[in-house]
GROMACS .gro file of C-alpha atoms in nm:
model
  338
    1MET     CA    1  10.417  -0.634  10.264
    2GLU     CA    2  10.679  -0.560  10.037
    3ILE     CA    3  10.851  -0.243  10.106
    4PRO     CA    4  10.904   0.028   9.811
    5LYS     CA    5  11.253   0.041   9.677
    6THR     CA    6  11.244   0.422   9.692
    7LEU     CA    7  11.162   0.397  10.091
    8LEU     CA    8  11.426   0.184  10.162
    9LEU     CA    9  11.651   0.392   9.938
   10VAL     CA   10  11.540   0.731  10.160
   11ILE     CA   11  11.614   0.477  10.471
   12SER     CA   12  11.942   0.345  10.362
   13LEU     CA   13  12.038   0.737  10.333
   14VAL     CA   14  11.939   0.862  10.648
   15ALA     CA   15  12.129   0.556  10.825
   16ALA     CA   16  12.448   0.624  10.613
   17THR     CA   17  12.428   1.023  10.702
   18SER     CA   18  12.374   0.915  11.077
   19PHE     CA   19  12.677   0.713  11.075
   20PHE     CA   20  12.898   0.980  10.908
   21GLN     CA   21  12.777   1.224  11.182
   22ALA     CA   22  12.826   1.035  11.452
   23ARG     CA   23  13.196   0.939  11.319
   24ALA     CA   24  13.279   1.274  11.195
   25ALA     CA   25  13.203   1.467  11.549
   26GLY     CA   26  13.520   1.645  11.636
   27VAL     CA   27  13.694   1.955  11.684
   28TYR     CA   28  13.839   2.200  11.456
   29CYS     CA   29  14.162   2.375  11.585
   30SER     CA   30  14.100   2.766  11.462
   31ASN     CA   31  14.405   2.903  11.694
   32PRO     CA   32  14.668   2.972  11.453
   33TYR     CA   33  14.924   2.980  11.742
   34THR     CA   34  14.889   2.600  11.807
   35ARG     CA   35  15.046   2.316  11.632
   36CYS     CA   36  14.744   2.164  11.498
   37TYR     CA   37  14.623   2.494  11.343
   38ARG     CA   38  14.353   2.438  11.080
   39ARG     CA   39  14.303   2.028  11.101
   40TYR     CA   40  13.983   1.879  11.195
   41ILE     CA   41  14.035   1.637  11.495
   42ASP     CA   42  13.789   1.314  11.562
   43CYS     CA   43  13.636   1.243  11.901
   44PRO     CA   44  13.685   0.922  12.068
   45GLU     CA   45  13.335   0.672  12.041
   46GLU     CA   46  13.310   0.719  12.448
   47CYS     CA   47  13.301   1.097  12.409
   48PRO     CA   48  13.125   1.203  12.065
   49SER     CA   49  13.025   1.563  12.151
   50THR     CA   50  13.226   1.861  12.328
   51THR     CA   51  12.918   1.938  12.524
   52ALA     CA   52  12.718   1.751  12.774
   53MET     CA   53  12.402   1.827  12.951
   54ASN     CA   54  12.497   1.625  13.256
   55SER     CA   55  12.776   1.789  13.386
   56LYS     CA   56  12.883   1.431  13.521
   57ASN     CA   57  12.971   1.315  13.161
   58LYS     CA   58  13.306   1.350  13.014
   59VAL     CA   59  13.318   1.559  12.716
   60CYS     CA   60  13.523   1.561  12.396
   61TYR     CA   61  13.845   1.765  12.402
   62ALA     CA   62  14.128   1.836  12.169
   63ASP     CA   63  14.491   1.986  12.284
   64CYS     CA   64  14.515   2.151  11.982
   65ASP     CA   65  14.923   2.240  12.032
   66ARG     CA   66  15.006   1.865  12.141
   67PRO     CA   67  15.193   1.744  11.867
   68THR     CA   68  14.992   1.447  11.810
   69CYS     CA   69  14.687   1.616  11.723
   70LYS     CA   70  14.442   1.435  11.937
   71SER     CA   71  14.169   1.400  12.111
   72GLN     CA   72  14.058   1.266  12.431
   73CYS     CA   73  13.769   1.247  12.703
   74ARG     CA   74  13.771   1.456  13.002
   75MET     CA   75  13.530   1.645  13.273
   76ARG     CA   76  13.429   1.999  13.236
   77LYS     CA   77  13.536   2.101  13.590
   78PRO     CA   78  13.849   2.196  13.714
   79ASN     CA   79  14.070   1.930  13.781
   80CYS     CA   80  14.280   2.013  14.095
   81ASN     CA   81  14.544   1.769  14.053
   82ARG     CA   82  14.651   1.859  13.716
   83PRO     CA   83  14.882   2.171  13.591
   84GLY     CA   84  14.740   2.498  13.573
   85SER     CA   85  14.519   2.431  13.858
   86ALA     CA   86  14.441   2.665  14.141
   87CYS     CA   87  14.245   2.476  14.436
   88TYR     CA   88  14.204   2.475  14.824
   89ASP     CA   89  14.390   2.698  15.056
   90PRO     CA   90  14.548   2.802  14.766
   91ARG     CA   91  14.745   2.496  14.614
   92PHE     CA   92  14.853   2.553  14.254
   93ILE     CA   93  15.053   2.304  14.035
   94GLY     CA   94  15.232   2.474  13.756
   95GLY     CA   95  15.306   2.459  13.411
   96ASP     CA   96  15.598   2.236  13.536
   97GLY     CA   97  15.385   2.005  13.710
   98ILE     CA   98  15.523   2.079  14.060
   99VAL     CA   99  15.287   2.132  14.331
  100PHE     CA  100  15.302   2.470  14.572
  101TYR     CA  101  15.143   2.702  14.770
  102PHE     CA  102  15.080   3.069  14.805
  103HIS     CA  103  14.916   3.158  15.093
  104GLY     CA  104  14.938   3.549  15.005
  105LYS     CA  105  14.687   3.766  15.239
  106SER     CA  106  14.328   3.804  15.325
  107ASN     CA  107  14.146   4.065  15.148
  108GLU     CA  108  14.427   4.167  14.914
  109GLU     CA  109  14.482   4.091  14.511
  110PHE     CA  110  14.799   3.946  14.342
  111SER     CA  111  14.872   3.864  14.026
  112LEU     CA  112  14.853   3.545  13.889
  113VAL     CA  113  14.952   3.553  13.552
  114SER     CA  114  15.077   3.820  13.365
  115ASP     CA  115  15.156   3.843  13.012
  116SER     CA  116  15.206   4.147  12.765
  117ASP     CA  117  14.891   4.109  12.622
  118LEU     CA  118  14.679   3.924  12.918
  119GLN     CA  119  14.644   4.001  13.341
  120ILE     CA  120  14.505   3.726  13.564
  121ASN     CA  121  14.466   3.855  13.919
  122GLY     CA  122  14.310   3.686  14.215
  123ARG     CA  123  14.152   3.800  14.517
  124PHE     CA  124  14.228   3.629  14.854
  125ILE     CA  125  13.967   3.583  15.144
  126GLY     CA  126  14.058   3.437  15.474
  127HIS     CA  127  14.069   3.472  15.836
  128ARG     CA  128  14.331   3.416  16.106
  129PRO     CA  129  14.231   3.216  16.388
  130ALA     CA  130  14.365   3.379  16.753
  131GLY     CA  131  14.723   3.237  16.823
  132ARG     CA  132  14.798   3.210  16.430
  133ALA     CA  133  15.095   3.366  16.274
  134ARG     CA  134  14.945   3.369  15.906
  135ASP     CA  135  14.565   3.376  15.752
  136PHE     CA  136  14.435   3.076  15.563
  137THR     CA  137  14.353   3.178  15.241
  138TRP     CA  138  14.130   3.101  14.937
  139ILE     CA  139  14.080   3.260  14.617
  140GLN     CA  140  13.751   3.452  14.585
  141ALA     CA  141  13.751   3.633  14.277
  142LEU     CA  142  13.931   3.633  13.965
  143GLY     CA  143  13.991   3.952  13.724
  144PHE     CA  144  14.103   3.970  13.340
  145LEU     CA  145  14.285   4.259  13.165
  146PHE     CA  146  14.248   4.178  12.763
  147ASN     CA  147  14.180   4.362  12.457
  148SER     CA  148  14.156   4.713  12.634
  149HIS     CA  149  13.847   4.529  12.841
  150LYS     CA  150  13.818   4.407  13.229
  151PHE     CA  151  13.640   4.131  13.325
  152SER     CA  152  13.593   3.982  13.670
  153LEU     CA  153  13.404   3.657  13.791
  154GLU     CA  154  13.384   3.596  14.164
  155ALA     CA  155  13.231   3.429  14.426
  156SER     CA  156  12.948   3.600  14.667
  157LYS     CA  157  12.978   3.598  15.036
  158SER     CA  158  12.736   3.370  15.210
  159ALA     CA  159  12.690   3.275  15.565
  160THR     CA  160  12.556   2.912  15.484
  161TRP     CA  161  12.599   2.739  15.131
  162ASP     CA  162  12.307   2.640  14.956
  163ASN     CA  163  12.333   2.485  14.599
  164GLU     CA  164  12.024   2.563  14.487
  165ILE     CA  165  12.119   2.964  14.489
  166ASP     CA  166  12.422   3.096  14.233
  167HIS     CA  167  12.698   3.192  14.392
  168LEU     CA  168  12.887   3.348  14.088
  169LYS     CA  169  12.880   3.692  14.001
  170PHE     CA  170  13.036   3.844  13.685
  171SER     CA  171  13.085   4.201  13.515
  172PHE     CA  172  13.211   4.323  13.214
  173ASP     CA  173  13.410   4.699  13.194
  174GLY     CA  174  13.252   4.788  13.500
  175GLN     CA  175  12.906   4.680  13.429
  176ASP     CA  176  12.751   4.371  13.614
  177LEU     CA  177  12.597   4.081  13.350
  178SER     CA  178  12.395   3.790  13.403
  179VAL     CA  179  12.413   3.458  13.262
  180PRO     CA  180  12.096   3.250  13.258
  181GLU     CA  181  12.072   2.982  13.536
  182GLU     CA  182  12.039   2.685  13.256
  183THR     CA  183  12.277   2.425  13.162
  184LEU     CA  184  12.519   2.561  12.851
  185SER     CA  185  12.355   2.887  12.875
  186THR     CA  186  12.622   3.115  12.720
  187TRP     CA  187  12.707   3.485  12.751
  188TYR     CA  188  12.972   3.648  12.477
  189SER     CA  189  13.145   3.970  12.500
  190PRO     CA  190  13.053   4.254  12.212
  191ASN     CA  191  13.370   4.125  11.986
  192LYS     CA  192  13.305   3.785  12.078
  193ASP     CA  193  13.682   3.761  12.235
  194ILE     CA  194  13.534   3.666  12.591
  195LYS     CA  195  13.291   3.379  12.639
  196ILE     CA  196  13.140   3.238  12.917
  197GLU     CA  197  12.951   2.910  12.930
  198ARG     CA  198  12.765   2.741  13.214
  199VAL     CA  199  12.831   2.375  13.259
  200THR     CA  200  12.562   2.340  13.529
  201THR     CA  201  12.290   2.574  13.601
  202ARG     CA  202  12.490   2.740  13.882
  203ASN     CA  203  12.802   2.783  14.052
  204SER     CA  204  13.028   2.637  13.753
  205VAL     CA  205  13.183   2.755  13.426
  206ILE     CA  206  13.383   2.772  13.167
  207VAL     CA  207  13.563   3.106  13.041
  208THR     CA  208  13.736   3.131  12.731
  209ILE     CA  209  13.964   3.437  12.613
  210LYS     CA  210  14.002   3.400  12.239
  211ASP     CA  211  14.363   3.248  12.157
  212LYS     CA  212  14.484   3.302  12.492
  213ALA     CA  213  14.309   3.066  12.775
  214GLU     CA  214  14.043   2.842  12.899
  215ILE     CA  215  13.939   2.868  13.250
  216MET     CA  216  13.752   2.611  13.445
  217VAL     CA  217  13.567   2.747  13.725
  218ASN     CA  218  13.382   2.612  14.042
  219VAL     CA  219  13.218   2.778  14.347
  220VAL     CA  220  13.244   2.576  14.652
  221PRO     CA  221  13.249   2.625  15.043
  222VAL     CA  222  13.481   2.576  15.302
  223THR     CA  223  13.292   2.229  15.426
  224LYS     CA  224  13.253   2.134  15.810
  225GLU     CA  225  13.451   1.830  15.726
  226ASP     CA  226  13.740   2.071  15.576
  227ASP     CA  227  13.719   2.294  15.911
  228ARG     CA  228  13.770   1.973  16.102
  229ILE     CA  229  14.063   1.827  15.900
  230HIS     CA  230  14.262   2.185  15.899
  231SER     CA  231  14.127   2.356  16.226
  232TYR     CA  232  14.016   2.643  15.995
  233LYS     CA  233  13.808   2.767  16.274
  234VAL     CA  234  13.583   2.943  16.048
  235PRO     CA  235  13.319   3.154  16.193
  236SER     CA  236  12.934   3.089  16.177
  237ASP     CA  237  12.852   3.393  15.971
  238ASP     CA  238  13.083   3.294  15.667
  239CYS     CA  239  13.092   2.958  15.468
  240PHE     CA  240  13.403   3.136  15.305
  241ALA     CA  241  13.267   3.025  14.903
  242HIS     CA  242  13.571   3.024  14.680
  243LEU     CA  243  13.694   2.936  14.357
  244GLU     CA  244  13.850   2.598  14.223
  245VAL     CA  245  14.012   2.709  13.893
  246GLN     CA  246  14.157   2.529  13.610
  247PHE     CA  247  14.368   2.748  13.354
  248ARG     CA  248  14.484   2.614  12.985
  249PHE     CA  249  14.676   2.881  12.793
  250PHE     CA  250  14.764   2.916  12.432
  251ASN     CA  251  15.022   3.162  12.289
  252LEU     CA  252  15.204   3.266  12.650
  253SER     CA  253  15.514   3.468  12.583
  254PRO     CA  254  15.844   3.362  12.734
  255LYS     CA  255  15.851   3.672  12.940
  256VAL     CA  256  15.503   3.580  13.122
  257ASP     CA  257  15.511   3.593  13.488
  258GLY     CA  258  15.280   3.622  13.793
  259ILE     CA  259  15.250   3.339  14.088
  260LEU     CA  260  15.131   3.044  13.827
  261GLY     CA  261  15.226   3.214  13.511
  262ARG     CA  262  15.612   3.219  13.560
  263THR     CA  263  15.570   2.839  13.585
  264TYR     CA  264  15.576   2.851  13.211
  265LYS     CA  265  15.846   3.030  13.170
  266PRO     CA  266  16.102   2.801  12.894
  267ASP     CA  267  16.408   2.876  13.174
  268PHE     CA  268  16.146   2.860  13.512
  269GLN     CA  269  16.329   2.720  13.788
  270ASN     CA  270  16.083   2.610  14.054
  271PRO     CA  271  16.215   2.687  14.435
  272ALA     CA  272  15.974   2.427  14.578
  273LYS     CA  273  16.139   2.185  14.747
  274PRO     CA  274  16.101   1.858  14.641
  275GLY     CA  275  15.977   1.604  14.886
  276VAL     CA  276  15.834   1.842  15.115
  277ALA     CA  277  15.459   1.775  15.188
  278MET     CA  278  15.344   2.140  15.156
  279PRO     CA  279  15.635   2.355  14.996
  280VAL     CA  280  15.523   2.743  15.028
  281LEU     CA  281  15.656   3.008  14.808
  282GLY     CA  282  15.637   3.371  14.901
  283GLY     CA  283  15.735   3.672  14.671
  284GLU     CA  284  15.391   3.855  14.808
  285ASP     CA  285  15.519   4.210  14.759
  286SER     CA  286  15.652   4.136  14.407
  287PHE     CA  287  15.259   4.011  14.321
  288LYS     CA  288  15.077   4.228  14.475
  289THR     CA  289  14.860   4.464  14.283
  290SER     CA  290  14.645   4.765  14.434
  291SER     CA  291  14.319   4.628  14.310
  292LEU     CA  292  14.154   4.332  14.132
  293LEU     CA  293  14.150   4.488  13.779
  294VAL     CA  294  14.487   4.647  13.765
  295SER     CA  295  14.830   4.542  13.636
  296ASP     CA  296  15.044   4.764  13.861
  297CYS     CA  297  15.273   4.481  14.047
  298LYS     CA  298  15.651   4.469  14.085
  299THR     CA  299  15.668   4.210  13.845
  300CYS     CA  300  15.369   4.263  13.565
  301ILE     CA  301  15.405   4.306  13.227
  302PHE     CA  302  15.087   4.320  13.069
  303SER     CA  303  15.074   4.645  12.838
  304GLU     CA  304  14.800   4.771  12.583
  305SER     CA  305  15.064   4.900  12.358
  306PRO     CA  306  15.053   4.815  12.011
  307LEU     CA  307  15.409   4.852  11.917
  308GLU     CA  308  15.508   4.606  12.260
  309GLU     CA  309  15.247   4.370  12.134
  310MET     CA  310  15.394   4.332  11.836
  311ASP     CA  311  15.719   4.284  11.913
  312ILE     CA  312  15.595   4.015  12.174
  313VAL     CA  313  15.405   3.840  11.899
  314LYS     CA  314  15.706   3.789  11.703
  315SER     CA  315  15.864   3.605  11.980
  316GLU     CA  316  15.571   3.409  12.050
  317THR     CA  317  15.593   3.280  11.677
  318GLU     CA  318  15.924   3.195  11.749
  319TYR     CA  319  15.873   3.013  12.064
  320ALA     CA  320  15.545   2.835  11.932
  321THR     CA  321  15.799   2.616  11.680
  322LEU     CA  322  15.981   2.459  11.965
  323ASP     CA  323  15.899   2.100  11.953
  324CYS     CA  324  15.914   2.036  12.338
  325THR     CA  325  15.736   1.717  12.381
  326ARG     CA  326  15.767   1.662  12.788
  327GLY     CA  327  15.439   1.596  12.962
  328ALA     CA  328  15.468   1.866  13.221
  329SER     CA  329  15.326   2.082  12.933
  330SER     CA  330  14.987   1.860  12.940
  331GLY     CA  331  14.825   2.114  12.685
  332ASN     CA  332  14.866   2.410  12.931
  333GLY     CA  333  15.176   2.585  12.722
  334ILE     CA  334  15.486   2.509  12.614
  335VAL     CA  335  15.757   2.394  12.893
  336CYS     CA  336  16.108   2.328  12.785
  337ARG     CA  337  16.408   2.218  12.983
  338LYS     CA  338  16.741   2.255  12.859
   0.00000   0.00000   0.00000
């Protein structure tokens, strides 16, 4: 039977359109502070989409601040071995690519990142076994100050771990908020400057703060294997559910501070000693805040003053023009060395 020419034409058009759409999948760089602003970057064939229903699949990611303006495939969960991560008890990898530990103290809050228009604090939990000089600690909650808003996410306390229960809690401007337990379900703040997206139905999200940061978060427990290896001696009534986090920053100022934030300063000299298995950095008194959603530490520079923000934007614009191509930045901010 001969197929009508009209039908053949329709089939050809549909096939061509589908092919074009598959090839055209990509990422538009909308952040005006990045080098690839207004560029459309095609995705690799291996990961043509920026989202995935299966959290084990890699997705397309374009680092719009890289000079090459190219995309790559990546997982949508924190990579604890890359710059910008804060995992375990707690181990940080700075914007300069250097690994360091910051123990803090149990049930206290510390400034992780402090910039003129962004403050990120972390609440530490933990315990101190008999005969030990310091607390074992983990990051249990994050608090954000941004655009006159206060946002928090935390891992809820639990005696035992259950993968079928969501251990994430959120609040926005003092009110609890709920994100439906469905993969890819999304919540936006009223001005759409904060976005929460579930990567899986439970315990894994990506938080985006418009033009400032992307934060990938997992909630995990201290496992029996962790306890055995590190001799944490965790009590039977608390699995110490905590956060694994990886930050990607955009438009940070040269004055940024905080436990992690200072490692993005262009002139920062990391005191972590190379070759040491567990380089520990102190400074608890410099970074301690009185609660999760304030910016009252000694090194905090967050301010909601419009005049101060205008001044810092000017310096940020000059800063963004630097051509720093060292691999240590890894898309998490510009890190230059003289």
